[in-house]
């Protein structure tokens, strides 16, 4: 199945925007947040215009409609990752909150001083800081799977770390800097053999490649809607049912309870136990619409197309004298190209590219330790999605040549 990119691009109104007269937008920052198709915008607009009400509590027509639409969003997202049950899908604000939920509930209920958590050197800060906070509070030990010079995880070093019998192995499925797609199934299998619980940060993988939680046999998995064509403000924690049922509540308030007395309460069943207060209802509707859109396009087709785009982008970038791209070859990565240009600060690169209409990200991309690993403070990052074209890659390359000309 091939993608009709010209037609797909018409579904995204923002892509037809000129940033300035004669300067069309070239959006290459989907790793930070993806653009939204009309189907998502319309679904959320329609909800607010015609169905807006609070959920789960009311018996009037609007409340029942809103509840059904919210829970339909949950069902669509659950099917998208092949969750055995909708009850195992917890809506949160984002992937970061999902990671924190596990750290504050499962981890604090189960880990003690001296216990080991294995992470990797390529983690986003969201999968580092919660565990650093836990380590400072509880005295747990953090160990890290090294990243090789070509941007892959050192699995032999990982096997040695597993001899320390960790309680948790938490890792990114796909690096937001290197683009590396890690062998999640193998990492999880080895962790389980060592008696560890597993957590996968799938914020970058779920939008771009097929992800099946049952095939992976993962214990926890997190991701966000806004990186997969959906709205900001809503994310997901998937967990195995027995784990979720054993965990204490995260936040207290309405809807996460079955009964409340002056001095005691009884928590609700999952997933509601972890969804205190009025949730992001319209966002759940938009999330469902985004999943519908991705399903219609086809995740296998999206993954194949993005492989073509990143392969072409790497070829073009490597032509440019002074450019160094970080991460593995196209066969082992998703649509992310983080690079440096000799003699030019990444922020200067990004600013000049913006003048050409090319939107890229410059900085450490919430992965400072990974940049320290490679001895650089920051990179410029171009990232690609189903709506990007080879012509846009060419525009990126033209812009970099302009940067080189300006800086001599």
Coordinates of C-alpha atoms in Angstrom, one line a residue:
X1 CA 0.0 0.0 0.0
X2 CA 1.4 3.4 -1.0
X3 CA 0.4 6.7 0.4
X4 CA -1.3 9.4 -1.7
X5 CA 0.7 12.2 0.0
X6 CA -0.8 15.0 -2.1
X7 CA -4.3 14.0 -0.9
X8 CA -3.1 13.4 2.7
X9 CA -1.6 16.9 2.8
X10 CA -5.0 18.4 2.0
X11 CA -6.3 17.0 5.3
X12 CA -4.0 19.2 7.2
X13 CA -5.0 22.9 6.9
X14 CA -1.8 24.3 8.5
X15 CA 0.3 22.8 5.8
X16 CA -1.1 25.2 3.3
X17 CA 0.0 28.2 5.3
X18 CA 2.5 30.7 4.1
X19 CA 4.6 31.9 7.1
X20 CA 5.4 35.1 5.1
X21 CA 4.6 36.2 1.6
X22 CA 6.0 33.6 -0.8
X23 CA 7.4 31.5 2.1
X24 CA 5.4 28.3 2.6
X25 CA 5.6 26.3 5.8
X26 CA 7.8 23.2 5.7
X27 CA 7.0 21.5 9.0
X28 CA 9.8 19.2 10.2
X29 CA 9.1 19.1 13.9
X30 CA 6.5 16.3 14.3
X31 CA 8.7 14.6 17.0
X32 CA 7.8 17.5 19.2
X33 CA 4.2 17.6 18.2
X34 CA 2.3 16.5 15.1
X35 CA -0.1 18.6 13.0
X36 CA -3.8 17.8 13.2
X37 CA -6.1 16.7 10.3
X38 CA -9.5 18.1 9.7
X39 CA -11.1 14.9 11.0
X40 CA -9.7 15.6 14.5
X41 CA -10.5 19.4 14.4
X42 CA -14.0 18.7 13.3
X43 CA -14.6 16.0 15.9
X44 CA -13.6 18.2 18.8
X45 CA -15.5 21.2 17.4
X46 CA -18.6 19.1 16.9
X47 CA -18.4 17.9 20.5
X48 CA -18.2 21.4 21.9
X49 CA -21.0 22.7 19.7
X50 CA -23.5 19.8 20.1
X51 CA -22.6 17.4 22.9
X52 CA -20.7 19.3 25.6
X53 CA -21.4 18.1 29.1
X54 CA -19.6 16.4 32.0
X55 CA -19.3 12.6 32.0
X56 CA -20.2 9.6 34.1
X57 CA -22.4 11.5 36.5
X58 CA -25.3 12.9 34.6
X59 CA -28.4 11.1 33.2
X60 CA -29.5 13.8 30.8
X61 CA -29.1 13.4 27.1
X62 CA -25.9 15.5 26.7
X63 CA -24.2 13.8 29.6
X64 CA -24.9 10.4 28.2
X65 CA -23.7 11.4 24.8
X66 CA -20.5 12.9 26.2
X67 CA -19.9 9.8 28.3
X68 CA -20.3 7.6 25.2
X69 CA -18.0 9.7 23.1
X70 CA -15.3 9.8 25.8
X71 CA -15.4 6.1 26.3
X72 CA -15.5 5.5 22.6
X73 CA -12.2 7.3 22.4
X74 CA -10.8 5.0 25.0
X75 CA -12.0 1.9 23.0
X76 CA -10.5 3.2 19.8
X77 CA -7.1 3.8 21.5
X78 CA -7.2 0.4 23.2
X79 CA -7.8 -1.4 19.9
X80 CA -5.0 0.6 18.3
X81 CA -2.4 -1.0 20.5
X82 CA -4.3 -4.3 20.9
X83 CA -5.0 -3.9 24.6
X84 CA -6.8 -6.9 26.0
X85 CA -9.4 -4.7 27.7
X86 CA -10.4 -1.0 27.7
X87 CA -10.1 -1.2 31.5
X88 CA -6.3 -1.3 31.0
X89 CA -6.3 2.1 29.3
X90 CA -5.8 5.0 31.7
X91 CA -6.2 8.5 30.3
X92 CA -3.6 11.0 31.6
X93 CA -2.5 14.5 30.6
X94 CA 0.5 13.2 28.6
X95 CA 3.2 10.5 28.5
X96 CA 5.1 12.3 31.2
X97 CA 2.2 12.1 33.6
X98 CA 1.8 8.4 32.7
X99 CA 5.4 7.7 33.7
X100 CA 5.0 9.7 36.9
X101 CA 1.8 7.8 37.7
X102 CA 3.8 4.5 37.7
X103 CA 6.6 6.1 39.7
X104 CA 4.2 7.4 42.4
X105 CA 2.0 4.4 42.7
X106 CA 3.5 1.1 41.6
X107 CA 7.1 2.0 42.3
X108 CA 6.5 3.6 45.7
X109 CA 4.3 0.7 46.8
X110 CA 6.9 -1.9 45.7
X111 CA 10.4 -0.6 45.7
X112 CA 12.7 -0.1 48.7
X113 CA 16.3 1.1 49.3
X114 CA 18.8 -1.0 47.4
X115 CA 16.4 -2.1 44.7
X116 CA 17.7 -1.6 41.1
X117 CA 16.0 0.2 38.2
X118 CA 17.5 -0.2 34.7
X119 CA 17.1 2.7 32.3
X120 CA 19.1 3.7 29.2
X121 CA 21.4 6.6 28.3
X122 CA 19.0 7.7 25.5
X123 CA 16.0 8.4 27.7
X124 CA 13.9 11.5 27.5
X125 CA 13.9 13.5 30.8
X126 CA 10.4 12.2 31.5
X127 CA 11.8 8.7 31.9
X128 CA 14.8 9.9 34.0
X129 CA 13.6 12.5 36.4
X130 CA 10.8 10.6 38.1
X131 CA 13.2 7.7 38.8
X132 CA 15.9 10.2 40.0
X133 CA 13.3 11.6 42.4
X134 CA 12.4 8.1 43.6
X135 CA 16.1 7.3 44.1
X136 CA 16.6 10.4 46.2
X137 CA 13.6 9.5 48.3
X138 CA 13.9 5.8 48.6
X139 CA 17.6 5.0 47.9
X140 CA 16.9 2.8 44.9
X141 CA 19.8 2.4 42.5
X142 CA 19.7 3.5 38.9
X143 CA 21.7 1.7 36.3
X144 CA 21.9 2.6 32.6
X145 CA 22.2 0.5 29.4
X146 CA 25.0 2.3 27.4
X147 CA 24.5 3.7 24.0
X148 CA 27.1 2.7 21.4
X149 CA 28.8 5.2 19.1
X150 CA 26.4 4.3 16.3
X151 CA 23.4 5.1 18.5
X152 CA 22.3 1.6 19.5
X153 CA 21.8 0.1 22.9
X154 CA 24.6 -2.2 24.1
X155 CA 22.5 -5.4 24.8
X156 CA 25.5 -7.3 26.1
X157 CA 26.0 -4.7 28.8
X158 CA 22.2 -4.9 29.4
X159 CA 22.5 -8.7 30.0
X160 CA 25.3 -8.0 32.6
X161 CA 23.1 -5.4 34.3
X162 CA 20.3 -7.9 34.6
X163 CA 22.5 -10.0 36.8
X164 CA 21.8 -7.4 39.5
X165 CA 18.1 -8.6 39.4
X166 CA 16.4 -5.3 38.8
X167 CA 12.8 -4.7 39.9
X168 CA 12.1 -2.4 36.9
X169 CA 13.4 -2.0 33.4
X170 CA 12.1 1.2 31.8
X171 CA 13.2 2.3 28.3
X172 CA 12.2 4.3 25.2
X173 CA 10.9 2.3 22.3
X174 CA 12.2 5.0 19.9
X175 CA 14.7 7.7 20.7
X176 CA 13.4 11.3 20.1
X177 CA 17.0 12.3 19.2
X178 CA 18.7 9.4 17.5
X179 CA 15.5 7.9 16.0
X180 CA 16.8 4.5 17.1
X181 CA 14.0 1.9 17.3
X182 CA 15.0 -0.3 20.1
X183 CA 14.3 -4.1 20.1
X184 CA 11.6 -3.8 22.7
X185 CA 10.4 -7.4 22.6
X186 CA 13.9 -8.8 23.3
X187 CA 14.5 -6.2 26.1
X188 CA 11.2 -7.1 27.7
X189 CA 11.8 -10.9 27.4
X190 CA 15.2 -10.6 29.0
X191 CA 13.8 -8.4 31.8
X192 CA 11.0 -10.8 32.6
X193 CA 13.5 -13.7 32.7
X194 CA 15.3 -11.7 35.4
X195 CA 12.1 -11.1 37.3
X196 CA 11.7 -7.4 36.4
X197 CA 8.6 -5.4 35.6
X198 CA 8.9 -3.5 32.3
X199 CA 7.8 0.0 31.2
X200 CA 8.1 1.3 27.7
X201 CA 8.0 4.9 26.7
X202 CA 6.3 4.6 23.4
X203 CA 5.6 8.3 22.8
X204 CA 7.7 8.2 19.6
X205 CA 6.9 4.7 18.4
X206 CA 3.1 4.4 18.6
X207 CA 2.5 7.3 16.2
X208 CA 4.9 5.9 13.5
X209 CA 5.0 2.1 13.7
X210 CA 2.6 -0.7 14.6
X211 CA 2.7 -1.4 18.4
X212 CA 1.0 -4.4 19.9
X213 CA 1.2 -4.6 23.7
X214 CA 0.2 -8.2 23.8
X215 CA 2.8 -9.3 21.3
X216 CA 5.4 -7.3 23.3
X217 CA 4.2 -8.7 26.6
X218 CA 4.9 -5.3 28.2
X219 CA 3.8 -4.5 31.7
X220 CA 3.3 -0.7 31.3
X221 CA 3.4 1.4 28.1
X222 CA 2.9 5.2 27.8
X223 CA 2.3 7.6 24.9
X224 CA 0.7 10.9 24.0
X225 CA -2.1 11.9 21.6
X226 CA -0.4 15.1 20.4
X227 CA 2.5 13.2 18.7
X228 CA 0.0 11.1 16.7
X229 CA -2.2 13.7 15.1
X230 CA -4.4 14.2 18.2
X231 CA -4.8 17.1 20.6
X232 CA -2.5 18.2 23.4
X233 CA -3.5 17.6 27.0
X234 CA -4.2 13.8 26.8
X235 CA -2.0 10.8 27.0
X236 CA -2.3 7.1 27.9
X237 CA -1.0 4.6 30.5
X238 CA -1.5 1.0 29.4
X239 CA -0.9 -1.5 32.1
X240 CA -1.5 -5.2 32.8
X241 CA -4.8 -5.6 34.6
X242 CA -3.4 -7.3 37.8
X243 CA -0.8 -4.5 38.2
X244 CA -3.2 -1.7 37.8
X245 CA -5.7 -3.3 40.2
X246 CA -2.9 -3.7 42.8
X247 CA -1.7 -0.1 42.6
X248 CA -3.0 2.6 45.0
X249 CA -4.7 5.7 43.5
X250 CA -2.6 8.5 42.1
X251 CA -4.7 11.6 42.6
X252 CA -7.8 12.0 44.8
X253 CA -11.0 13.6 43.8
X254 CA -14.2 13.0 42.0
X255 CA -14.9 10.0 39.8
X256 CA -11.9 8.0 41.2
X257 CA -14.0 6.8 44.1
X258 CA -16.9 4.3 44.8
X259 CA -17.7 5.8 48.2
X260 CA -16.5 8.6 50.4
X261 CA -17.1 9.1 54.1
X262 CA -15.6 11.8 56.4
X263 CA -12.6 9.8 57.3
X264 CA -12.4 7.0 54.7
X265 CA -12.9 6.3 51.0
X266 CA -13.2 3.3 48.7
X267 CA -11.4 3.7 45.3
X268 CA -13.2 3.1 42.0
X269 CA -12.4 0.2 39.7
X270 CA -9.9 0.7 36.9
X271 CA -9.6 2.7 34.7
X272 CA -11.6 5.3 36.7
X273 CA -9.4 4.8 39.9
X274 CA -6.7 6.8 38.1
X275 CA -8.8 9.5 36.5
X276 CA -9.6 12.0 39.2
X277 CA -11.8 15.0 38.4
X278 CA -13.3 16.1 35.1
X279 CA -11.0 14.6 32.4
X280 CA -10.0 16.0 29.0
X281 CA -13.3 15.0 27.3
X282 CA -13.1 16.8 24.0
X283 CA -9.4 15.7 23.8
X284 CA -10.5 12.0 24.2
X285 CA -12.9 12.5 21.3
X286 CA -10.1 14.1 19.2
X287 CA -7.8 11.2 20.2
X288 CA -10.3 8.7 18.9
X289 CA -10.6 10.6 15.7
X290 CA -6.8 10.7 15.3
X291 CA -6.6 6.9 15.8
X292 CA -9.4 6.5 13.2
X293 CA -7.5 8.6 10.8
X294 CA -4.2 6.6 11.3
X295 CA -6.1 3.3 10.9
X296 CA -7.6 4.4 7.6
X297 CA -4.2 5.4 6.3
X298 CA -2.6 2.2 7.7
X299 CA 0.2 2.0 10.1
X300 CA 2.3 -0.4 8.0
X301 CA 2.0 2.0 5.1
X302 CA 3.0 5.0 7.3
X303 CA 6.0 3.1 8.6
X304 CA 7.1 2.1 5.1
X305 CA 6.7 5.7 3.8
X306 CA 8.6 7.2 6.7
X307 CA 11.4 4.8 6.1
X308 CA 11.6 6.1 2.5
X309 CA 11.6 9.7 3.7
X310 CA 14.3 9.2 6.4
X311 CA 16.5 7.2 4.0
X312 CA 16.3 10.1 1.4
X313 CA 16.9 12.7 4.1
X314 CA 20.0 10.9 5.5
X315 CA 21.4 10.6 1.9
X316 CA 20.9 14.4 1.3
X317 CA 22.2 15.5 4.7
X318 CA 25.3 13.4 4.4
X319 CA 26.1 15.2 1.1
X320 CA 26.6 18.5 3.0
X321 CA 30.2 19.2 4.1
X322 CA 30.4 19.8 7.8
X323 CA 27.1 18.1 8.7
X324 CA 27.2 15.2 11.2
X325 CA 24.0 13.2 11.7
X326 CA 23.6 11.2 15.0
X327 CA 22.1 7.8 15.3
X328 CA 22.0 4.6 13.3
X329 CA 21.4 3.9 9.6
X330 CA 17.9 4.3 8.2
X331 CA 17.2 0.6 8.6
X332 CA 17.3 0.9 12.4
X333 CA 15.7 4.2 13.0
X334 CA 12.4 6.2 12.6
X335 CA 11.9 9.5 10.9
X336 CA 14.3 11.6 13.0
X337 CA 17.5 13.3 11.9
X338 CA 19.4 15.1 14.6
X339 CA 22.6 16.8 13.3
X340 CA 25.2 19.4 13.9
X341 CA 26.8 21.7 11.4
X342 CA 30.5 22.4 11.9
X343 CA 31.1 26.0 13.2
X344 CA 27.5 26.9 13.6
X345 CA 25.3 26.8 16.7
X346 CA 22.2 24.7 16.3
X347 CA 20.0 27.6 17.3
X348 CA 21.5 29.7 14.5
X349 CA 20.8 26.9 12.1
X350 CA 17.2 26.7 13.2
X351 CA 16.7 30.4 13.1
X352 CA 18.0 30.7 9.5
X353 CA 15.9 27.7 8.4
X354 CA 12.8 29.4 9.9
X355 CA 13.5 32.3 7.7
X356 CA 13.2 29.9 4.8
X357 CA 9.9 28.5 6.2
X358 CA 11.5 25.3 7.5
X359 CA 10.4 24.5 11.1
X360 CA 13.0 22.3 12.9
X361 CA 13.9 22.0 16.6
X362 CA 17.2 23.1 18.2
X363 CA 18.4 22.2 21.7
X364 CA 18.9 19.1 23.8
X365 CA 15.4 17.9 23.1
X366 CA 14.8 16.9 26.8
X367 CA 17.7 14.4 26.5
X368 CA 20.7 16.3 28.0
X369 CA 22.5 13.1 29.2
X370 CA 22.4 11.7 25.7
X371 CA 24.0 14.8 24.3
X372 CA 26.6 14.7 27.0
X373 CA 27.3 11.1 26.0
X374 CA 28.2 12.4 22.5
X375 CA 30.1 15.4 23.8
X376 CA 27.8 18.0 22.4
X377 CA 25.5 20.5 24.1
X378 CA 22.7 20.6 21.5
X379 CA 21.7 19.4 18.0
X380 CA 19.3 20.6 15.3
X381 CA 16.6 18.0 14.7
X382 CA 14.4 17.5 11.7
X383 CA 11.6 15.0 12.1
X384 CA 9.2 13.6 9.6
X385 CA 5.7 12.2 9.4
X386 CA 3.2 10.8 6.9
X387 CA 2.5 14.3 5.5
X388 CA 6.1 15.2 4.6
X389 CA 7.6 15.0 1.1
X390 CA 11.0 14.6 -0.6
X391 CA 10.6 18.2 -1.8
X392 CA 10.5 19.3 1.8
X393 CA 13.7 17.4 2.5
X394 CA 15.3 19.3 -0.5
X395 CA 14.1 22.5 1.0
X396 CA 15.8 21.6 4.3
X397 CA 19.0 20.9 2.5
X398 CA 18.8 24.2 0.5
X399 CA 18.3 26.0 3.8
X400 CA 21.4 24.4 5.4
X401 CA 23.5 25.4 2.4
X402 CA 22.2 29.0 3.0
X403 CA 23.3 28.7 6.6
X404 CA 26.8 27.6 5.4
X405 CA 26.9 30.6 3.0
X406 CA 25.9 33.1 5.8
X407 CA 28.5 31.7 8.2
X408 CA 31.2 31.4 5.6

